[in-house]
Amino acid sequence: MPLKIVKASDPITVEQITTCLYGPPGIGKTSLAFTANAPLLIDFDNGAHRAENRKDTVQVSQWSEVESITAEDLAPYQTVIVDTAGRALDVLTADLIRKDSKMKGRGGALSLQGYGALKTSFIGWLKLLHSLRKDVVLIAHMDEQRNGDEVIERLDVQGGSKGEIYKVADAMGRLLIAQGARWLNFNPTDTAFGKNPAQLQAMQIPHPEKDPAFLAGVITGIKSKLNEASEAAMAEQARVNELRESFQQLDSADAFTKKAKELSAAEPKIKGILNATAQAKGFVYDQKEKAFILRQPEAA
């Protein structure tokens, strides 16, 4: 199969993203997730009944109940919420051990081989959800770790899969309480993870009754920002290509010198393209004369 190359001048449209939300117990992670666009909650924690604004839910006790999920199952929904990612991995772990005893290590935990299978299976399942054109929201509890007097906030997710969630998440925000209100913050700090591709400011979380589509708006905003970046990259590439073609029309040292003066305030990459084009046509820049001159033949 030929390599599918996306040219720098081609857009990369972001249609679905994975968002990870984490925070301490009782802060309203599930209630916030239910404000996503047309959500379906995969309830591994069996705690959806505690949400204030419960929507459609699948209560899961075994991995087999979700591993064969189909496009038809998800047709009415736009967002799949995994609540929680940590508990989903626990359920998947039990399934792997049940199917193959080699996955079981000492003390009932996964073997090294088992951890590899856990990571591969979970990430593969997330890719399946994306292939069905759904946004994914991963909910995770927060694990507090201490470094001296400092509290470090991390995801409460087992094994190497924690790192995979960090990698696969397009955006990662933590819920916190400050000034008597709940906040969602995508900015990373010295003591907490975060991913903020849209450069969003920390935002106060409204009650679901006041803004039942709050998270839907946040996710749409992140995708719009990512697509704006792609469009900006396309426009920049088109500008560079236009300049490169115009440089090819120059045919004398004086023409290159005049163009170099016009571009005296241009960025280094544009000046580099002009210089490379001039050299290809037999001209070099003379620093003393501040002008392009015809390259002299080397002595034999």
Short mmCIF file of C-alpha atoms in Angstrom, two decimals:
data_model
loop_
_atom_site.label_atom_id
_atom_site.label_comp_id
_atom_site.label_asym_id
_atom_site.label_seq_id
_atom_site.Cartn_x
_atom_site.Cartn_y
_atom_site.Cartn_z
CA MET A 1 0.00 0.00 0.00
CA PRO A 2 1.50 3.39 -0.96
CA LEU A 3 2.37 5.79 1.82
CA LYS A 4 -0.45 8.31 2.32
CA ILE A 5 1.30 11.65 2.64
CA VAL A 6 -0.61 14.74 3.73
CA LYS A 7 1.02 17.71 2.04
CA ALA A 8 1.85 20.78 4.10
CA SER A 9 -0.63 22.66 1.93
CA ASP A 10 -3.43 20.17 2.67
CA PRO A 11 -5.79 20.68 5.63
CA ILE A 12 -5.88 18.21 8.53
CA THR A 13 -9.45 18.47 9.73
CA VAL A 14 -10.06 17.44 13.33
CA GLU A 15 -13.55 15.96 13.59
CA GLN A 16 -13.31 13.87 16.77
CA ILE A 17 -11.17 14.29 19.86
CA THR A 18 -10.49 12.46 23.10
CA THR A 19 -10.84 14.60 26.20
CA CYS A 20 -9.71 13.38 29.60
CA LEU A 21 -11.31 14.91 32.71
CA TYR A 22 -10.00 14.09 36.16
CA GLY A 23 -10.59 15.26 39.68
CA PRO A 24 -11.30 14.22 43.26
CA PRO A 25 -14.38 12.17 44.21
CA GLY A 26 -17.69 14.00 44.48
CA ILE A 27 -16.70 17.05 42.46
CA GLY A 28 -19.20 16.33 39.67
CA LYS A 29 -17.13 14.74 36.91
CA THR A 30 -20.02 12.61 35.61
CA SER A 31 -22.51 15.50 35.77
CA LEU A 32 -20.09 17.64 33.77
CA ALA A 33 -19.57 14.85 31.21
CA PHE A 34 -23.33 14.59 30.67
CA THR A 35 -23.28 18.16 29.30
CA ALA A 36 -21.37 16.90 26.24
CA ASN A 37 -23.04 16.69 22.83
CA ALA A 38 -25.54 13.76 22.63
CA PRO A 39 -23.72 11.69 25.25
CA LEU A 40 -23.80 7.97 26.01
CA LEU A 41 -22.12 7.02 29.27
CA ILE A 42 -20.34 3.68 29.54
CA ASP A 43 -20.71 3.26 33.28
CA PHE A 44 -17.90 1.02 34.50
CA ASP A 45 -18.16 2.55 37.99
CA ASN A 46 -21.92 1.97 38.22
CA GLY A 47 -22.30 5.47 39.63
CA ALA A 48 -24.33 7.23 36.94
CA HIS A 49 -27.36 7.36 39.23
CA ARG A 50 -25.54 9.92 41.34
CA ALA A 51 -25.31 12.43 38.48
CA GLU A 52 -27.74 15.37 38.62
CA ASN A 53 -28.52 15.32 34.93
CA ARG A 54 -28.31 11.64 34.01
CA LYS A 55 -28.60 10.78 30.31
CA ASP A 56 -28.48 7.44 28.47
CA THR A 57 -26.20 4.97 30.19
CA VAL A 58 -24.76 1.47 29.74
CA GLN A 59 -23.95 -0.23 33.04
CA VAL A 60 -21.03 -2.59 32.54
CA SER A 61 -19.98 -5.59 34.59
CA GLN A 62 -17.87 -7.45 31.99
CA TRP A 63 -15.64 -6.25 29.16
CA SER A 64 -17.48 -8.47 26.67
CA GLU A 65 -20.46 -6.13 27.02
CA VAL A 66 -18.59 -3.31 25.27
CA GLU A 67 -15.83 -4.92 23.21
CA SER A 68 -18.18 -5.64 20.31
CA ILE A 69 -19.85 -2.23 20.30
CA THR A 70 -21.13 -1.34 16.81
CA ALA A 71 -21.88 1.73 14.73
CA GLU A 72 -25.57 0.89 15.02
CA ASP A 73 -25.34 0.88 18.83
CA LEU A 74 -23.82 4.36 18.81
CA ALA A 75 -25.79 5.87 15.95
CA PRO A 76 -27.94 8.16 18.16
CA TYR A 77 -24.95 9.50 20.07
CA GLN A 78 -22.09 11.90 19.34
CA THR A 79 -20.04 11.52 22.52
CA VAL A 80 -19.00 8.35 24.34
CA ILE A 81 -18.13 8.85 28.00
CA VAL A 82 -15.93 6.25 29.70
CA ASP A 83 -16.64 6.47 33.43
CA THR A 84 -14.10 5.79 34.75
CA ALA A 85 -11.06 4.96 32.65
CA GLY A 86 -9.44 3.34 35.69
CA ARG A 87 -12.38 1.06 36.36
CA ALA A 88 -12.63 0.21 32.64
CA LEU A 89 -9.03 -1.00 32.78
CA ASP A 90 -9.83 -3.09 35.86
CA VAL A 91 -12.70 -4.77 34.01
CA LEU A 92 -10.50 -5.32 30.96
CA THR A 93 -7.78 -6.79 33.19
CA ALA A 94 -10.19 -9.38 34.58
CA ASP A 95 -11.25 -10.28 31.06
CA LEU A 96 -7.65 -10.75 29.85
CA ILE A 97 -6.80 -13.04 32.79
CA ARG A 98 -9.99 -15.03 32.32
CA LYS A 99 -9.17 -15.65 28.66
CA ASP A 100 -5.45 -16.45 29.07
CA SER A 101 -3.71 -17.57 32.29
CA LYS A 102 -0.38 -16.25 30.95
CA MET A 103 -1.70 -12.75 31.56
CA LYS A 104 -1.77 -13.38 35.30
CA GLY A 105 1.31 -12.58 37.37
CA ARG A 106 2.14 -12.90 41.03
CA GLY A 107 -0.54 -12.00 43.55
CA GLY A 108 -3.26 -11.95 40.95
CA ALA A 109 -1.91 -8.88 39.17
CA LEU A 110 -1.13 -8.80 35.49
CA SER A 111 2.09 -10.29 34.18
CA LEU A 112 4.41 -8.17 32.06
CA GLN A 113 2.80 -9.73 29.02
CA GLY A 114 -0.58 -8.96 30.51
CA TYR A 115 0.22 -5.26 30.94
CA GLY A 116 1.23 -5.10 27.29
CA ALA A 117 -2.04 -6.73 26.27
CA LEU A 118 -4.00 -4.37 28.54
CA LYS A 119 -2.46 -1.31 26.93
CA THR A 120 -2.92 -2.60 23.40
CA SER A 121 -6.53 -3.68 23.96
CA PHE A 122 -7.64 -0.46 25.63
CA ILE A 123 -6.05 1.87 23.11
CA GLY A 124 -7.43 -0.29 20.30
CA TRP A 125 -10.92 0.10 21.78
CA LEU A 126 -10.55 3.88 21.94
CA LYS A 127 -9.48 3.89 18.28
CA LEU A 128 -12.61 1.85 17.47
CA LEU A 129 -14.77 4.55 19.07
CA HIS A 130 -13.03 7.23 17.02
CA SER A 131 -13.45 5.17 13.86
CA LEU A 132 -17.18 5.30 14.57
CA ARG A 133 -16.83 9.12 14.44
CA LYS A 134 -17.52 9.74 18.14
CA ASP A 135 -15.89 12.16 20.53
CA VAL A 136 -14.61 10.34 23.60
CA VAL A 137 -14.55 11.69 27.15
CA LEU A 138 -12.41 9.71 29.58
CA ILE A 139 -13.25 10.33 33.23
CA ALA A 140 -10.61 9.50 35.81
CA HIS A 141 -10.29 9.86 39.54
CA MET A 142 -7.38 11.90 40.83
CA ASP A 143 -4.54 10.25 42.69
CA GLU A 144 -2.65 12.45 45.14
CA GLN A 145 1.05 11.72 45.51
CA ARG A 146 3.40 13.57 47.84
CA ASN A 147 6.85 14.93 47.14
CA GLY A 148 7.83 16.32 50.51
CA ASP A 149 5.20 18.92 51.42
CA GLU A 150 4.07 19.18 47.81
CA VAL A 151 0.94 17.37 46.58
CA ILE A 152 1.26 15.96 43.06
CA GLU A 153 -2.00 15.33 41.16
CA ARG A 154 -2.04 12.34 38.82
CA LEU A 155 -4.61 10.04 37.19
CA ASP A 156 -5.72 7.13 39.32
CA VAL A 157 -5.18 4.58 36.54
CA GLN A 158 -3.26 1.34 36.81
CA GLY A 159 -0.08 0.28 35.08
CA GLY A 160 1.46 1.50 31.84
CA SER A 161 -1.95 2.36 30.44
CA LYS A 162 -1.82 5.59 32.43
CA GLY A 163 0.91 6.82 30.12
CA GLU A 164 -1.08 5.77 27.08
CA ILE A 165 -4.04 7.86 28.25
CA TYR A 166 -1.75 10.86 28.57
CA LYS A 167 -0.62 10.29 24.99
CA VAL A 168 -4.00 9.56 23.41
CA ALA A 169 -5.85 12.47 25.03
CA ASP A 170 -6.09 15.52 22.77
CA ALA A 171 -7.11 17.63 25.76
CA MET A 172 -6.80 16.95 29.48
CA GLY A 173 -8.47 19.03 32.16
CA ARG A 174 -8.79 18.71 35.89
CA LEU A 175 -11.75 19.69 38.03
CA LEU A 176 -11.06 21.59 41.19
CA ILE A 177 -12.82 23.72 43.77
CA ALA A 178 -11.62 27.28 44.33
CA GLN A 179 -13.34 30.30 45.83
CA GLY A 180 -16.36 28.16 46.60
CA ALA A 181 -16.96 27.23 42.98
CA ARG A 182 -16.10 24.32 40.66
CA TRP A 183 -13.55 25.03 37.92
CA LEU A 184 -12.27 23.22 34.85
CA ASN A 185 -8.63 23.92 34.03
CA PHE A 186 -6.77 22.48 31.03
CA ASN A 187 -3.50 24.24 31.85
CA PRO A 188 -0.68 22.02 33.16
CA THR A 189 1.08 23.12 36.33
CA ASP A 190 4.17 22.09 38.27
CA THR A 191 2.08 19.59 40.21
CA ALA A 192 -0.73 18.60 37.81
CA PHE A 193 -1.02 17.28 34.30
CA GLY A 194 -3.00 19.09 31.63
CA LYS A 195 -3.28 19.49 27.87
CA ASN A 196 -4.60 22.76 26.54
CA PRO A 197 -4.37 22.85 22.72
CA ALA A 198 -6.95 25.65 22.52
CA GLN A 199 -5.19 27.77 25.17
CA LEU A 200 -8.40 27.98 27.19
CA GLN A 201 -8.47 29.93 30.42
CA ALA A 202 -9.64 28.13 33.55
CA MET A 203 -13.42 28.28 33.45
CA GLN A 204 -16.06 28.11 36.13
CA ILE A 205 -18.37 25.12 35.70
CA PRO A 206 -22.03 26.16 35.70
CA HIS A 207 -24.80 24.04 37.16
CA PRO A 208 -26.11 21.64 34.48
CA GLU A 209 -29.54 23.27 34.65
CA LYS A 210 -28.05 26.65 33.76
CA ASP A 211 -25.89 25.35 30.91
CA PRO A 212 -26.84 21.79 29.89
CA ALA A 213 -24.43 21.94 26.90
CA PHE A 214 -21.38 23.33 28.71
CA LEU A 215 -18.93 20.54 27.86
CA ALA A 216 -20.30 20.34 24.30
CA GLY A 217 -19.27 23.97 23.86
CA VAL A 218 -15.83 23.35 25.34
CA ILE A 219 -15.15 20.38 23.03
CA THR A 220 -16.44 22.27 19.99
CA GLY A 221 -14.17 25.18 20.91
CA ILE A 222 -11.13 22.91 21.16
CA LYS A 223 -11.84 21.33 17.75
CA SER A 224 -12.41 24.76 16.17
CA LYS A 225 -9.08 25.98 17.51
CA LEU A 226 -7.26 22.93 16.20
CA ASN A 227 -8.84 23.39 12.77
CA GLU A 228 -8.01 27.11 12.78
CA ALA A 229 -4.39 26.14 13.33
CA SER A 230 -4.58 23.82 10.34
CA GLU A 231 -6.10 26.56 8.17
CA ALA A 232 -3.44 29.02 9.32
CA ALA A 233 -0.73 26.49 8.39
CA MET A 234 -2.29 26.11 4.94
CA ALA A 235 -2.37 29.88 4.41
CA GLU A 236 1.25 30.19 5.50
CA GLN A 237 2.33 27.41 3.15
CA ALA A 238 0.47 29.06 0.26
CA ARG A 239 2.27 32.35 1.00
CA VAL A 240 5.66 30.64 1.05
CA ASN A 241 4.92 28.79 -2.20
CA GLU A 242 3.88 32.04 -3.90
CA LEU A 243 7.10 33.75 -2.83
CA ARG A 244 9.18 30.75 -3.91
CA GLU A 245 7.63 30.87 -7.38
CA SER A 246 8.20 34.63 -7.62
CA PHE A 247 11.89 34.14 -6.75
CA GLN A 248 12.21 31.72 -9.64
CA GLN A 249 11.30 34.57 -12.02
CA LEU A 250 14.37 36.63 -10.97
CA ASP A 251 17.18 36.38 -13.54
CA SER A 252 19.91 38.86 -12.55
CA ALA A 253 22.03 39.86 -9.59
CA ASP A 254 20.35 43.26 -9.52
CA ALA A 255 16.90 41.63 -9.43
CA PHE A 256 17.89 39.45 -6.46
CA THR A 257 19.45 42.45 -4.69
CA LYS A 258 16.30 44.52 -5.20
CA LYS A 259 14.15 41.67 -3.87
CA ALA A 260 16.45 41.20 -0.87
CA LYS A 261 16.01 44.89 0.02
CA GLU A 262 12.24 44.55 -0.29
CA LEU A 263 12.36 41.60 2.08
CA SER A 264 14.78 43.16 4.58
CA ALA A 265 12.20 42.73 7.37
CA ALA A 266 11.10 39.25 6.31
CA GLU A 267 11.58 36.21 8.52
CA PRO A 268 14.81 34.17 8.17
CA LYS A 269 13.12 31.27 6.34
CA ILE A 270 12.01 33.57 3.49
CA LYS A 271 15.46 35.11 3.22
CA GLY A 272 16.89 31.60 3.16
CA ILE A 273 14.67 30.60 0.25
CA LEU A 274 15.69 33.73 -1.68
CA ASN A 275 19.37 33.03 -1.01
CA ALA A 276 19.05 29.37 -2.04
CA THR A 277 17.25 30.34 -5.25
CA ALA A 278 19.93 32.91 -6.09
CA GLN A 279 22.71 30.38 -5.50
CA ALA A 280 20.97 27.86 -7.75
CA LYS A 281 21.02 30.50 -10.50
CA GLY A 282 24.73 31.25 -10.01
CA PHE A 283 24.59 34.29 -7.72
CA VAL A 284 26.06 34.78 -4.25
CA TYR A 285 25.53 37.48 -1.67
CA ASP A 286 28.50 39.77 -1.10
CA GLN A 287 28.44 40.98 2.49
CA LYS A 288 30.84 43.86 1.73
CA GLU A 289 28.80 45.18 -1.21
CA LYS A 290 25.47 44.28 0.42
CA ALA A 291 24.35 42.91 -2.93
CA PHE A 292 24.15 39.75 -4.97
CA ILE A 293 26.92 39.26 -7.50
CA LEU A 294 27.66 36.69 -10.15
CA ARG A 295 29.58 33.77 -8.67
CA GLN A 296 33.16 33.73 -9.94
CA PRO A 297 34.47 30.46 -11.35
CA GLU A 298 36.92 28.65 -9.10
CA ALA A 299 40.56 28.68 -10.15
CA ALA A 300 41.79 25.44 -11.77
#
